[in-house]
Coordinates of C-alpha atoms in Angstrom, one line a residue:
X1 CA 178.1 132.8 148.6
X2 CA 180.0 131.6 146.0
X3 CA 179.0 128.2 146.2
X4 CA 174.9 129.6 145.6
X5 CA 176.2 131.7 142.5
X6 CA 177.7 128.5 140.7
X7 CA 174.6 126.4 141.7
X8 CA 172.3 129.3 140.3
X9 CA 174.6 129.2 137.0
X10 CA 174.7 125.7 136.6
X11 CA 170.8 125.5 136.5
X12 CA 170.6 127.7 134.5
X13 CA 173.1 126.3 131.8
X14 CA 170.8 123.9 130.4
X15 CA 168.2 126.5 129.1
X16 CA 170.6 128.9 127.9
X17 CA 172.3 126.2 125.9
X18 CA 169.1 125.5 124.4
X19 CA 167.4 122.6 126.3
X20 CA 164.3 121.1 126.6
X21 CA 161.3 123.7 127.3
X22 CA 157.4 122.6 127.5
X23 CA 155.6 122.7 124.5
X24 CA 152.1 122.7 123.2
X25 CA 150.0 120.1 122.2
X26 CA 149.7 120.0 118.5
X27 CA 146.6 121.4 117.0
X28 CA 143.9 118.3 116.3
X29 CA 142.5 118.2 112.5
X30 CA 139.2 116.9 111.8
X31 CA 138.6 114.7 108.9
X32 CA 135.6 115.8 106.5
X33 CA 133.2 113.0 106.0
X34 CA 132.1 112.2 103.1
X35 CA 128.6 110.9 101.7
X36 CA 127.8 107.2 100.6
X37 CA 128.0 107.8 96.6
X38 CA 124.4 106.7 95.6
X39 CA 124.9 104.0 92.7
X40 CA 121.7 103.1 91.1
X41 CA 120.8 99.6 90.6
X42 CA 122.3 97.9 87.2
X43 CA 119.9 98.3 84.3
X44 CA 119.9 94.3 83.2
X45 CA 116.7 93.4 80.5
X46 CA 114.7 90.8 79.9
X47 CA 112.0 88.7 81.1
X48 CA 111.6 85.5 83.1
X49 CA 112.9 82.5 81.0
X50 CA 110.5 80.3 82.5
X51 CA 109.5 78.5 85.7
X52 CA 112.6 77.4 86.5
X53 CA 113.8 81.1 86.4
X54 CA 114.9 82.2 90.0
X55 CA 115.2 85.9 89.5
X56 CA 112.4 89.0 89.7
X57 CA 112.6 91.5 86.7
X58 CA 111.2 94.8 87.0
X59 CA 110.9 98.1 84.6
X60 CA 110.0 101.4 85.3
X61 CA 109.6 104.7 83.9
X62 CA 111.5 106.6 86.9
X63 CA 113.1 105.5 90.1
X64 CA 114.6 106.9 93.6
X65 CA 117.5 104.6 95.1
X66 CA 119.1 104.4 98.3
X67 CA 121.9 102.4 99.0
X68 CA 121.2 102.3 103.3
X69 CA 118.2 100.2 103.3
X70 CA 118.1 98.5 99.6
X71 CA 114.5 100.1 98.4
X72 CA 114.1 101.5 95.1
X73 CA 110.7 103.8 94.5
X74 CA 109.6 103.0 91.0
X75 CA 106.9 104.9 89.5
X76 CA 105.6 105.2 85.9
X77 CA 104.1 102.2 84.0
X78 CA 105.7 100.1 87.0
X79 CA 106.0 96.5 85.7
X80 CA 107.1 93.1 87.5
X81 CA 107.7 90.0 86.3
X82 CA 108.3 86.4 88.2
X83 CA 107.8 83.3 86.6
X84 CA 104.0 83.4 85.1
X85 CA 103.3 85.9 87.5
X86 CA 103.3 89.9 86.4
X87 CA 102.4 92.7 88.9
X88 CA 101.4 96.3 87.5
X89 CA 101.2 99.9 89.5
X90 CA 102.0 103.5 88.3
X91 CA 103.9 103.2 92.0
X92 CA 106.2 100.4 93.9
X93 CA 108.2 100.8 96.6
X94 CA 110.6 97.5 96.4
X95 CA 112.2 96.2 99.2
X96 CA 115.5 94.4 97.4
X97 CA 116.9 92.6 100.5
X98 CA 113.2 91.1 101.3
X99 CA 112.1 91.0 98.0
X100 CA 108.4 92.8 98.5
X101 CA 106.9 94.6 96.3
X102 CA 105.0 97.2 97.7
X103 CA 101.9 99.8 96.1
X104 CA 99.5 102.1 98.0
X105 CA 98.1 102.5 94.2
X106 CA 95.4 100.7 92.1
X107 CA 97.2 97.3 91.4
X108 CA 96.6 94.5 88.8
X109 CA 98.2 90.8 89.3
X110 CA 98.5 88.2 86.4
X111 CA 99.0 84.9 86.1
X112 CA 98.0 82.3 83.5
X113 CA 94.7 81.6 84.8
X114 CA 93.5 84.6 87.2
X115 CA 93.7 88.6 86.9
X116 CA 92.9 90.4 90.3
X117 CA 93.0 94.6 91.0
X118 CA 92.4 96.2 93.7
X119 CA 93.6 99.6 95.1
X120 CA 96.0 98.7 96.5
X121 CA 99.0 95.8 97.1
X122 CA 102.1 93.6 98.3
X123 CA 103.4 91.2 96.4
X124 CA 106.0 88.8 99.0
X125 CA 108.3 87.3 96.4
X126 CA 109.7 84.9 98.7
X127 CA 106.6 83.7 100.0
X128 CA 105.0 83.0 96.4
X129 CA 102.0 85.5 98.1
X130 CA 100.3 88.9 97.3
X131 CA 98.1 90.4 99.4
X132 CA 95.4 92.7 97.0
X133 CA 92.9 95.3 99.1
X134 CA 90.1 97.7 98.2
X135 CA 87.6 96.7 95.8
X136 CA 88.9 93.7 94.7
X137 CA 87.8 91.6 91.8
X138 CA 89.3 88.4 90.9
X139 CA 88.8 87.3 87.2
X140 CA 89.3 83.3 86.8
X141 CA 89.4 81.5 83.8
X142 CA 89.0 78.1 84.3
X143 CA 91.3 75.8 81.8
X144 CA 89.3 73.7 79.2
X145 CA 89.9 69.6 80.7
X146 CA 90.7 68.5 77.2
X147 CA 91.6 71.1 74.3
X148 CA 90.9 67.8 72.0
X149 CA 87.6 66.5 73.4
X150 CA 84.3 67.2 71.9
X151 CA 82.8 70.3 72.6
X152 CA 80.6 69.3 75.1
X153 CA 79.9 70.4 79.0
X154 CA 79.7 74.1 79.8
X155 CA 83.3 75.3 79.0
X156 CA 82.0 77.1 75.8
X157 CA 79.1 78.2 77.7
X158 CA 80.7 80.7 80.4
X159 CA 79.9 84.0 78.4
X160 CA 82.4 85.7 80.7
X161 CA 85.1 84.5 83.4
X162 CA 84.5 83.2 86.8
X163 CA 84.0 87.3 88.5
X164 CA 84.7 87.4 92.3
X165 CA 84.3 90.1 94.2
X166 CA 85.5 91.5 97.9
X167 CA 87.2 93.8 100.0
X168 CA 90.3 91.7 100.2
X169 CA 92.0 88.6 99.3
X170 CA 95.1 86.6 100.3
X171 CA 96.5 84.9 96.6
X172 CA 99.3 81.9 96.7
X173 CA 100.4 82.2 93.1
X174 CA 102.3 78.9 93.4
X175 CA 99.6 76.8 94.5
X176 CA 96.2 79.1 92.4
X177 CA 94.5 79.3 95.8
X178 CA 92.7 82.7 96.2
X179 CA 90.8 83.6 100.2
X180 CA 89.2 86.5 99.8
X181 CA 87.2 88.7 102.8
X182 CA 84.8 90.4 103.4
X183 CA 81.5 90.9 101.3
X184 CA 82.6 88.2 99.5
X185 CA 80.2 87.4 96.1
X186 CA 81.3 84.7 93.0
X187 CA 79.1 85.3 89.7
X188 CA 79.5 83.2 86.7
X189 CA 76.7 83.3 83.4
X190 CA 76.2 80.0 82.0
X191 CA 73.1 78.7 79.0
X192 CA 70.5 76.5 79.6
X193 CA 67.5 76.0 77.8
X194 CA 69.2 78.4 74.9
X195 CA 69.5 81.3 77.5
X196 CA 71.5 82.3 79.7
X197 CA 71.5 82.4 83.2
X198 CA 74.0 84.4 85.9
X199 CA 74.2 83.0 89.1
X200 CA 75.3 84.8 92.1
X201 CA 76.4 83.3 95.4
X202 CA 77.5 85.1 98.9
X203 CA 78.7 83.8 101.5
X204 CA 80.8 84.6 105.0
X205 CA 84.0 82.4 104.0
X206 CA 85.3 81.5 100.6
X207 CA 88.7 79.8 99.2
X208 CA 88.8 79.4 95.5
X209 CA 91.9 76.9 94.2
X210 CA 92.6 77.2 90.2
X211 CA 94.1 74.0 90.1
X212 CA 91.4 72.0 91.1
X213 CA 89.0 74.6 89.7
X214 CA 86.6 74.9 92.5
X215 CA 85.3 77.2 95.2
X216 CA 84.7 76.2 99.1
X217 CA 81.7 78.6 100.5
X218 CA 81.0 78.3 104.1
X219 CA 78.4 80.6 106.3
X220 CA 75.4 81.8 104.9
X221 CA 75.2 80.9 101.7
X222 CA 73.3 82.4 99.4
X223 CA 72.6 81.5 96.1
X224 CA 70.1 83.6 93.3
X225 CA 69.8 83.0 89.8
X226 CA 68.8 85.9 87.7
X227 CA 65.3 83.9 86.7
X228 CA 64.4 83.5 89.9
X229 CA 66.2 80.4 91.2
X230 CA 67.2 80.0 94.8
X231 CA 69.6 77.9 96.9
X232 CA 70.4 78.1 100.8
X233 CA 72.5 76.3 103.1
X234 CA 75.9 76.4 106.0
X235 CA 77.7 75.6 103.1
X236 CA 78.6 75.0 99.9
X237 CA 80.9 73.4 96.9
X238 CA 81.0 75.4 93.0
X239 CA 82.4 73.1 90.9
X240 CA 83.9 74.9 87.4
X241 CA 85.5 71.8 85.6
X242 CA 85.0 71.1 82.1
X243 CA 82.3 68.4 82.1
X244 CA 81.4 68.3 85.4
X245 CA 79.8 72.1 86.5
X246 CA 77.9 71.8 89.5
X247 CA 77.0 74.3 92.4
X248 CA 76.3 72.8 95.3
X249 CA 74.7 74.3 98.5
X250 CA 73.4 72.5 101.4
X251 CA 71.2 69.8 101.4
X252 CA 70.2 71.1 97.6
X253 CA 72.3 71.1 94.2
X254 CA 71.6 72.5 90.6
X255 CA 72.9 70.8 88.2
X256 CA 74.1 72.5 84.7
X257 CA 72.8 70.1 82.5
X258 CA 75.1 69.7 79.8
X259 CA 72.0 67.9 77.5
X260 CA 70.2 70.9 77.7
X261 CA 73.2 73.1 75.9
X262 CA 72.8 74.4 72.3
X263 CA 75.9 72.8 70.1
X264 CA 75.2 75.5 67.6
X265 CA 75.5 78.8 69.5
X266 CA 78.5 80.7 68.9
X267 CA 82.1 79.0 69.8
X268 CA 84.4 79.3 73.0
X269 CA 85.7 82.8 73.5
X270 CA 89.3 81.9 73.5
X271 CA 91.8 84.0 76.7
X272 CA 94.2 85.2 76.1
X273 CA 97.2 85.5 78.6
X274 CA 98.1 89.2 79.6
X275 CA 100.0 90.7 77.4
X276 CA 104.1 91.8 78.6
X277 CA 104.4 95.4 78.3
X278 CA 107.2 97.1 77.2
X279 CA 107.9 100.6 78.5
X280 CA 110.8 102.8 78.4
X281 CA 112.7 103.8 80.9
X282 CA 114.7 101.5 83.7
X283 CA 114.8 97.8 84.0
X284 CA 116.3 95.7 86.6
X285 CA 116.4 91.8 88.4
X286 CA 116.8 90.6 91.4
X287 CA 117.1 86.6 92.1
X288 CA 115.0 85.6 94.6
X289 CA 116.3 82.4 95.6

């Protein structure tokens, strides 16, 4: 009996003295997250130095940034700039990490020899591309072979720009070469006899290359002058040079006679590149390679 009474004690010694008891676990405390701080892009002006500059300027009346995927909405009197190349919409969305330019609103693209709208575009600044849709019309201004030569040949006698028309067209800026499809027409006026005449020409295909200043037609091709003149054939060749405009079509050619030209009607209306707008707001750059 005794010997039970001094085990019972001795067990219970070590909690009477204060010993270790079970505790607890200690109450967990959740950390508040906090929101990526949304840091608009920097606001660096200026314009593109020349063809040697690497980077993509932009300016903007308002913009919408988000720092997860890089894209800044621009809107109001949107403006682009990249080498000679300048891109216009009241609305971009611009992908910075891909460097596209994006507008489901009417669109105009510059460069020093071509203006093209459309309602819509993307302009792929890594791939030297845009891609213009809905009503399209492509203005081209061929280039004068020799500012100093005599004014002869039929430069002076286009009383507008080269006008193409179609639903859509695929435009290299680097290399001038415009495809355009779907209802695809090119009209041009030019003078002969002391009048002028405005040819149109359809056809299914077409590739137009500003450098070389002429037009590739393929498929049905259709040409109609306004006095009546016709041309036919699987394909076709419009030559715009200075000195040697020629529209070729099949088995048949017209020939713009140069001889035939009055040397007195009035002088060479003079283009003049588009001007650089500048709006206030936002401006930005981006390098694209």
């Amino acid at each position: 009996m005794k010997k039970r009474l001094l085990l019972c004690l001795f067990t219970l010694a070590p909690l009477a003295m204060g010993g270790p008891r079970p505790t607890a676990a200690p109450p967990t405390v959740k950390s508040k997250q906090v929101a990526p701080k949304v840091v608009a892009p920097p606001k660096v002006q200026g314009h593109p130095t020349g063809n040697d500059d690497p980077k993509v300027y932009y300016s903007y009346g308002a913009l919408d940034y988000t720092t997860v995927d890089e894209r800044l909405l621009l809107t109001k009197s949107v403006i682009f700039e990249y080498k000679d190349t300048i891109f216009k919409s009241d609305k971009v969305l611009y992908d910075r990490k891909e460097k596209i330019a994006s507008s489901p609103s009417p669109v105009q693209l510059d460069d020093a020899q071509n203006t093209i709208t459309g309602e819509r575009g993307t302009a792929f600044y890594k791939l030297k591309t845009a891609k213009i849709e809905g009503n399209v019309k492509i203005i081209a201004r061929p280039k004068p072979g020799n500012p100093q030569s005599p004014r002869k040949g039929l430069r002076k006698d286009f009383d507008s720009p080269v006008e193409i028309l179609c639903n859509s067209v695929n435009y290299n800026w680097k290399n001038k070469i415009a495809i355009p499809e779907g209802n695809i027409r090119i009209s041009f006026s030019i003078k002969k006899n002391k009048k002028t005449q405005k040819w149109n020409v359809t056809s299914d295909t077409m590739q137009y290359d500003g450098n070389t200043e002429t037009v590739q037609l393929k498929g049905n091709v259709k040409a109609r002058a306004d006095n009546g003149d016709k041309l036919s054939g699987d394909s076709g060749t419009v030559i715009l040079k200075e000195g040697i405009e020629e529209l070729k079509i099949g088995q048949a050619s017209g020939n713009f006679d140069s001889d035939q030209i009055d040397e007195d009607e009035k002088p060479e209306k003079k283009e003049t590149p588009p001007p650089t707008e500048k709006k206030t707001g936002g401006t930005g750059s981006d390098s694209v390679e």
